[in-house]
Every structure is written in C-alpha cells, then in structure tokens.
Amino acid sequence: MDPALLRERELFKKRALSTPTVEKRQAASDSGSHKKKKPKVDKESSSSSKLSSESNGSFNIKTSSGYKFGCLAKIVNYMKTRHQNGDTHFLTLDEILDETKLLDISMKQKQWLMNEALVSNPKIEVRDGTYGFKPKYNLKDKKALLRLLDKHDQLGLGGVLLEDVEEGLPNSAKAIKALGDQIIFVTRPDKKKILFYNDKHCQFAVDEEFQKLWRSVPVDSIDEDKIEEYLKKQGISSMQETGPKKVLPIQKRKKPAGPRKRNFKTHNNHLAGLLEDYSDGVPIKK
C-alpha cells in the first residue's frame, strides 16, 4: 500500500478519537425526558380518579337519606291516588315497588320501608304483610258520606272538610254532585271548603213576631269566649274546632323598673338609749 495513504489513515483515526460524539448523549437525554413525562401523566390520572371517587362517595352520602324519604313520599302519594280512583285492595311491598317503578332500591332501603317507614306512617294501614291507604274518613259511596254528615250534624260536630272527603271517598266529585242540595258548602276565611248536612226537616216558616223578639236581644256585649263557655255548659261543642286556629298576641315584655333602694342592716340595736351623739362636740358637764 502507498505509504502516503497509510499516513492519512492514521491521521484520520487520531482526529476521530480526539473529536467527541454527541449522538449518545442526545439519546440518553431523550430517554430521560420520556421517563420524566410518564409519571406526570400517571399522577394526573390517579389524582383525577381519586377526586372522582371522593366526589361520588360524598354525593351518595348526601342523597341517601333524601332518596329514602323521596321513595316513601312517592309510595304514599301513589297509594292515595289509587284509593281515590277506587282501587282499595291491599298490595304487598313488591307489588307497590313494581307499580311505582322503584325496583332499583337496595335491600337495606327495602327493609327500612317494610319495618319502619310504612308501619309508622299515619296514612298507611298494614294488614297481614300487605299495605293500603288509610284516610281520615273511610267512605265507600255517597250514602256513607251522607251518613257521616248527618252524624256530625246530630252530634253538633259541625261540618267536614272537603279535602278529607276527597281523600277518603273514591270518585268523590261524582258522588258529591249526585247528592245535590242534600249538602251545603261553606267557605272558610282560609279558602278551605266545608261540607254540612242539609237537614230539610229544619226548614220551616218562623213567625214574624218571634223573629222580631229574636233580633231584639242584644249580643254586642257578649264576646265569643263567653258564648263558647255557655255552649260548653249546655253540652254543645263550638264550631271553631274545625276553623283556623287563633293566633295568640305576643305579650310585650315589661320594662324594668328604676333602681331599687337598698335596705342596709342597722347594728347595735340592743344599745339603743345608752349611746350618746357626739357629732356636735363633747357635751359640757354641769
């Protein structure tokens, strides 16, 4: 081989060894950057998963009690509606949950409804493991309503609230319309309607002279409390029991009186008459 070429080859090797290479360092830096980026993504995903799990847990805790009582209210309203429509037969809890579309409740909530909520509810009647609606007045038809109003009239109990009749009498609007003038409607100051029995035996003509005597008796000086007290003595209950409750006036606090005078104790009372007063000086002995 040509010696000149050999010398050039040796010089090329020396230059190659003396000049540093950067390729390996770039690869190392790239791999390091990838390694650093990965845990950041993992941290973000883990933190977001933690937040979502914590939020879901807090949401379930907040809505669990509200969901239970919401289910109870839905069941009671459904039982009331079906009773008003004439479906008065009792249902099991599974049938109620099926008809109200509450099949997604847990076993714990189901046990709560069965053992606590429905049993203690005043509007639900339990009979041999079945449940039905319990109105204030359980009326089957218009004749039962007329008997109830007649009984209230005979005993002096007054009328019956229309909302109580609508709650206990299936198809109440149709029955009330069929009774016609046998019922009298009276509207209270709070806009609630009351039903009274219209006793037609009491519809008779009164002599005008008696009417004048009746109207001549003054009652302006007698307040409602005295009238109510007189009725109770005669064994007649007052109509105010079905009306709105009276609101008692708020009693104003009495202003505190002025500062009280303090009574100080006097001492040496047993020496009265023996002690002398020297406030004007020592008395001169004669």
Short mmCIF file of C-alpha atoms in Angstrom, two decimals:
data_model
loop_
_atom_site.label_atom_id
_atom_site.label_comp_id
_atom_site.label_asym_id
_atom_site.label_seq_id
_atom_site.Cartn_x
_atom_site.Cartn_y
_atom_site.Cartn_z
CA MET A 1 0.00 0.00 0.00
CA ASP A 2 1.05 3.55 -0.60
CA PRO A 3 2.75 4.99 2.47
CA ALA A 4 1.06 8.35 1.94
CA LEU A 5 -2.33 6.73 2.17
CA LEU A 6 -1.29 4.94 5.36
CA ARG A 7 -0.26 8.23 6.96
CA GLU A 8 -3.58 9.85 6.03
CA ARG A 9 -5.39 6.86 7.51
CA GLU A 10 -3.53 7.18 10.82
CA LEU A 11 -4.23 10.91 10.97
CA PHE A 12 -7.95 10.31 10.34
CA LYS A 13 -8.10 7.81 13.22
CA LYS A 14 -6.40 10.28 15.58
CA ARG A 15 -8.85 13.04 14.62
CA ALA A 16 -11.80 10.69 15.06
CA LEU A 17 -10.61 9.71 18.53
CA SER A 18 -9.94 13.28 19.57
CA THR A 19 -13.35 14.70 18.49
CA PRO A 20 -16.24 13.79 20.98
CA THR A 21 -19.50 12.36 19.70
CA VAL A 22 -22.89 13.85 20.84
CA GLU A 23 -25.25 11.21 19.48
CA LYS A 24 -25.19 9.02 22.58
CA ARG A 25 -25.88 11.96 24.91
CA GLN A 26 -28.94 13.04 22.91
CA ALA A 27 -30.39 9.54 23.09
CA ALA A 28 -29.79 9.45 26.83
CA SER A 29 -31.45 12.85 27.29
CA ASP A 30 -34.44 11.79 25.14
CA SER A 31 -34.97 8.61 27.13
CA GLY A 32 -34.68 10.54 30.38
CA SER A 33 -37.26 13.09 29.25
CA HIS A 34 -39.69 10.29 28.32
CA LYS A 35 -39.23 8.72 31.69
CA LYS A 36 -39.92 12.01 33.44
CA LYS A 37 -43.08 12.72 31.46
CA LYS A 38 -44.72 9.35 32.14
CA PRO A 39 -45.05 9.70 35.92
CA LYS A 40 -46.65 13.13 35.46
CA VAL A 41 -49.42 11.60 33.39
CA ASP A 42 -49.83 8.84 35.94
CA LYS A 43 -50.10 11.38 38.77
CA GLU A 44 -52.72 13.40 36.95
CA SER A 45 -54.81 10.34 36.14
CA SER A 46 -54.50 8.98 39.68
CA SER A 47 -55.45 12.35 41.19
CA SER A 48 -58.46 12.68 38.90
CA SER A 49 -59.59 9.15 39.77
CA LYS A 50 -59.25 9.96 43.47
CA LEU A 51 -61.28 13.13 43.08
CA SER A 52 -63.99 11.32 41.16
CA SER A 53 -64.18 8.56 43.75
CA GLU A 54 -64.31 11.08 46.59
CA SER A 55 -66.99 13.14 44.86
CA ASN A 56 -69.09 10.05 44.17
CA GLY A 57 -68.79 8.95 47.79
CA SER A 58 -69.83 12.35 49.15
CA PHE A 59 -72.72 12.54 46.67
CA ASN A 60 -74.06 9.16 47.78
CA ILE A 61 -73.85 10.16 51.44
CA LYS A 62 -75.72 13.40 50.85
CA THR A 63 -78.51 11.93 48.77
CA SER A 64 -79.08 8.63 50.56
CA SER A 65 -81.47 9.98 53.21
CA GLY A 66 -83.21 12.27 50.73
CA TYR A 67 -83.66 9.40 48.30
CA LYS A 68 -85.20 7.20 51.01
CA PHE A 69 -87.80 9.76 52.04
CA GLY A 70 -88.44 10.61 48.39
CA CYS A 71 -89.31 6.95 47.78
CA LEU A 72 -91.61 6.98 50.82
CA ALA A 73 -93.43 10.11 49.63
CA LYS A 74 -93.86 8.62 46.17
CA ILE A 75 -95.35 5.42 47.62
CA VAL A 76 -97.80 7.30 49.90
CA ASN A 77 -98.95 9.57 47.06
CA TYR A 78 -99.42 6.58 44.77
CA MET A 79 -101.47 4.70 47.40
CA LYS A 80 -103.63 7.80 47.93
CA THR A 81 -104.23 8.23 44.19
CA ARG A 82 -105.21 4.61 43.62
CA HIS A 83 -107.55 4.74 46.65
CA GLN A 84 -109.25 7.84 45.22
CA ASN A 85 -109.66 6.02 41.91
CA GLY A 86 -111.46 3.13 43.61
CA ASP A 87 -108.54 0.65 43.92
CA THR A 88 -108.89 -0.03 47.64
CA HIS A 89 -107.44 -3.57 47.75
CA PHE A 90 -104.18 -4.02 49.65
CA LEU A 91 -100.81 -4.64 47.97
CA THR A 92 -97.56 -6.28 49.02
CA LEU A 93 -94.37 -4.23 49.12
CA ASP A 94 -93.03 -5.90 45.98
CA GLU A 95 -96.24 -5.03 44.11
CA ILE A 96 -96.03 -1.42 45.30
CA LEU A 97 -92.39 -1.12 44.22
CA ASP A 98 -93.26 -2.65 40.86
CA GLU A 99 -96.17 -0.27 40.22
CA THR A 100 -94.21 2.79 41.39
CA LYS A 101 -91.15 1.70 39.35
CA LEU A 102 -88.84 1.69 42.38
CA LEU A 103 -87.16 -1.62 41.60
CA ASP A 104 -83.63 -0.17 41.88
CA ILE A 105 -83.70 0.41 45.65
CA SER A 106 -81.29 -1.54 47.82
CA MET A 107 -82.22 -4.30 50.23
CA LYS A 108 -81.40 -2.00 53.17
CA GLN A 109 -83.87 0.61 51.96
CA LYS A 110 -86.47 -2.08 51.35
CA GLN A 111 -86.09 -3.32 54.93
CA TRP A 112 -86.41 0.27 56.16
CA LEU A 113 -89.68 0.71 54.25
CA MET A 114 -91.04 -2.61 55.50
CA ASN A 115 -90.05 -2.38 59.18
CA GLU A 116 -90.09 1.36 59.92
CA ALA A 117 -91.36 3.82 57.34
CA LEU A 118 -94.63 2.27 56.14
CA VAL A 119 -95.54 0.76 59.51
CA SER A 120 -95.26 4.10 61.35
CA ASN A 121 -96.82 6.24 58.61
CA PRO A 122 -100.28 7.54 59.69
CA LYS A 123 -101.61 7.34 56.12
CA ILE A 124 -100.69 3.67 55.56
CA GLU A 125 -102.56 0.69 57.03
CA VAL A 126 -100.76 -2.65 57.38
CA ARG A 127 -102.76 -5.87 57.17
CA ASP A 128 -101.06 -9.30 57.11
CA GLY A 129 -97.96 -8.06 55.34
CA THR A 130 -99.94 -6.01 52.81
CA TYR A 131 -100.38 -2.24 52.65
CA GLY A 132 -103.28 0.07 51.89
CA PHE A 133 -104.12 3.74 52.15
CA LYS A 134 -105.63 4.96 55.45
CA PRO A 135 -107.80 8.09 55.03
CA LYS A 136 -109.32 10.11 57.86
CA TYR A 137 -112.82 9.01 56.82
CA ASN A 138 -113.06 5.68 55.02
CA LEU A 139 -116.13 6.23 52.83
CA LYS A 140 -117.30 3.67 50.30
CA ASP A 141 -120.02 5.63 48.48
CA LYS A 142 -122.26 8.72 48.58
CA LYS A 143 -124.58 7.11 51.15
CA ALA A 144 -121.66 6.73 53.57
CA LEU A 145 -120.81 10.41 53.07
CA LEU A 146 -124.39 11.45 53.78
CA ARG A 147 -124.47 9.33 56.95
CA LEU A 148 -121.21 10.93 58.11
CA LEU A 149 -122.55 14.46 57.58
CA ASP A 150 -125.85 13.59 59.29
CA LYS A 151 -123.94 12.17 62.27
CA HIS A 152 -121.84 15.31 62.58
CA ASP A 153 -124.99 17.41 62.44
CA GLN A 154 -126.79 15.37 65.11
CA LEU A 155 -123.81 15.43 67.50
CA GLY A 156 -123.09 19.11 66.94
CA LEU A 157 -119.66 18.41 65.49
CA GLY A 158 -120.10 20.80 62.58
CA GLY A 159 -119.06 20.05 59.04
CA VAL A 160 -116.36 18.01 57.35
CA LEU A 161 -113.50 19.38 55.30
CA LEU A 162 -113.86 18.82 51.57
CA GLU A 163 -110.22 17.70 51.28
CA ASP A 164 -110.85 14.96 53.87
CA VAL A 165 -113.86 13.76 51.87
CA GLU A 166 -111.85 13.79 48.62
CA GLU A 167 -109.12 11.80 50.34
CA GLY A 168 -111.38 9.04 51.69
CA LEU A 169 -114.19 8.76 49.13
CA PRO A 170 -113.38 7.17 45.75
CA ASN A 171 -114.61 9.30 42.85
CA SER A 172 -115.68 11.97 45.34
CA ALA A 173 -116.54 14.65 42.78
CA LYS A 174 -119.13 12.39 41.14
CA ALA A 175 -120.65 11.40 44.50
CA ILE A 176 -120.90 15.00 45.77
CA LYS A 177 -122.55 16.11 42.54
CA ALA A 178 -125.10 13.28 42.82
CA LEU A 179 -126.12 14.35 46.35
CA GLY A 180 -127.09 17.80 45.08
CA ASP A 181 -128.89 20.03 47.61
CA GLN A 182 -128.55 17.49 50.41
CA ILE A 183 -125.15 19.07 51.09
CA ILE A 184 -124.32 22.69 51.92
CA PHE A 185 -120.91 24.17 51.09
CA VAL A 186 -119.37 26.84 53.31
CA THR A 187 -116.03 28.50 52.51
CA ARG A 188 -113.82 29.41 55.46
CA PRO A 189 -111.67 32.56 55.60
CA ASP A 190 -108.62 30.44 54.65
CA LYS A 191 -110.42 29.41 51.40
CA LYS A 192 -110.99 25.81 52.55
CA LYS A 193 -114.45 24.38 51.86
CA ILE A 194 -116.56 22.58 54.49
CA LEU A 195 -119.48 20.25 53.82
CA PHE A 196 -122.59 20.35 56.02
CA TYR A 197 -125.66 18.16 56.07
CA ASN A 198 -128.70 19.99 54.79
CA ASP A 199 -131.43 18.84 57.18
CA LYS A 200 -134.64 19.67 55.33
CA HIS A 201 -136.76 18.87 58.42
CA CYS A 202 -135.45 22.09 59.92
CA GLN A 203 -136.75 24.15 57.03
CA PHE A 204 -139.97 25.62 58.40
CA ALA A 205 -141.58 29.02 58.50
CA VAL A 206 -140.92 31.12 61.62
CA ASP A 207 -143.50 33.62 62.83
CA GLU A 208 -142.51 37.24 62.23
CA GLU A 209 -143.25 38.22 65.84
CA PHE A 210 -140.82 35.58 67.07
CA GLN A 211 -138.21 36.83 64.60
CA LYS A 212 -138.58 40.37 65.97
CA LEU A 213 -138.14 39.09 69.53
CA TRP A 214 -135.05 37.10 68.47
CA ARG A 215 -133.46 40.10 66.77
CA SER A 216 -134.27 42.46 69.62
CA VAL A 217 -131.96 40.61 72.04
CA PRO A 218 -128.61 42.49 72.13
CA VAL A 219 -125.50 40.35 71.91
CA ASP A 220 -122.95 43.09 71.29
CA SER A 221 -121.76 43.00 74.89
CA ILE A 222 -121.16 39.22 74.81
CA ASP A 223 -117.84 38.20 73.29
CA GLU A 224 -117.07 34.89 71.59
CA ASP A 225 -115.33 33.43 74.66
CA LYS A 226 -118.46 33.84 76.79
CA ILE A 227 -120.64 32.34 74.08
CA GLU A 228 -118.28 29.37 73.77
CA GLU A 229 -118.26 28.92 77.55
CA TYR A 230 -122.08 28.95 77.63
CA LEU A 231 -122.28 26.38 74.83
CA LYS A 232 -119.88 24.05 76.65
CA LYS A 233 -122.01 24.25 79.80
CA GLN A 234 -125.02 23.22 77.72
CA GLY A 235 -123.08 20.28 76.25
CA ILE A 236 -122.76 21.82 72.77
CA SER A 237 -119.37 21.87 71.07
CA SER A 238 -118.24 25.00 69.30
CA MET A 239 -117.85 25.26 65.53
CA GLN A 240 -114.44 26.88 66.00
CA GLU A 241 -112.80 23.48 66.33
CA THR A 242 -112.91 22.98 62.55
CA GLY A 243 -111.83 26.53 61.75
CA PRO A 244 -108.34 28.01 61.61
CA LYS A 245 -106.53 28.24 64.89
CA LYS A 246 -106.38 31.56 66.68
CA VAL A 247 -103.04 33.28 66.82
CA LEU A 248 -102.33 34.47 70.33
CA PRO A 249 -100.98 38.03 70.57
CA ILE A 250 -97.35 38.33 71.52
CA GLN A 251 -97.02 39.61 75.05
CA LYS A 252 -94.72 42.59 75.37
CA ARG A 253 -92.05 42.43 77.99
CA LYS A 254 -92.45 44.83 80.83
CA LYS A 255 -89.78 47.47 81.10
CA PRO A 256 -87.60 47.04 84.16
CA ALA A 257 -88.40 49.47 86.94
CA GLY A 258 -85.96 52.01 88.29
CA PRO A 259 -83.08 51.09 90.60
CA ARG A 260 -84.30 49.58 93.84
CA LYS A 261 -83.43 51.14 97.14
CA ARG A 262 -81.12 49.02 99.17
CA ASN A 263 -82.01 48.38 102.80
CA PHE A 264 -78.91 48.38 104.93
CA LYS A 265 -78.80 46.49 108.20
CA THR A 266 -78.52 48.52 111.38
CA HIS A 267 -76.21 47.26 114.09
CA ASN A 268 -76.10 47.77 117.88
CA ASN A 269 -79.87 47.93 118.17
CA HIS A 270 -79.61 46.41 121.64
CA LEU A 271 -77.69 49.50 122.86
CA ALA A 272 -80.38 51.96 121.83
CA GLY A 273 -80.80 54.67 124.53
CA LEU A 274 -77.38 54.03 126.05
CA LEU A 275 -75.20 55.61 123.38
CA GLU A 276 -74.80 59.39 123.08
CA ASP A 277 -74.35 61.52 119.97
CA TYR A 278 -71.07 63.47 119.90
CA SER A 279 -71.42 64.88 116.37
CA ASP A 280 -71.83 68.45 117.81
CA GLY A 281 -68.92 68.10 120.20
CA VAL A 282 -68.44 66.83 123.71
CA PRO A 283 -71.32 67.99 125.99
CA ILE A 284 -70.32 70.15 128.96
CA LYS A 285 -70.97 68.55 132.32
CA LYS A 286 -72.89 70.70 134.75
#
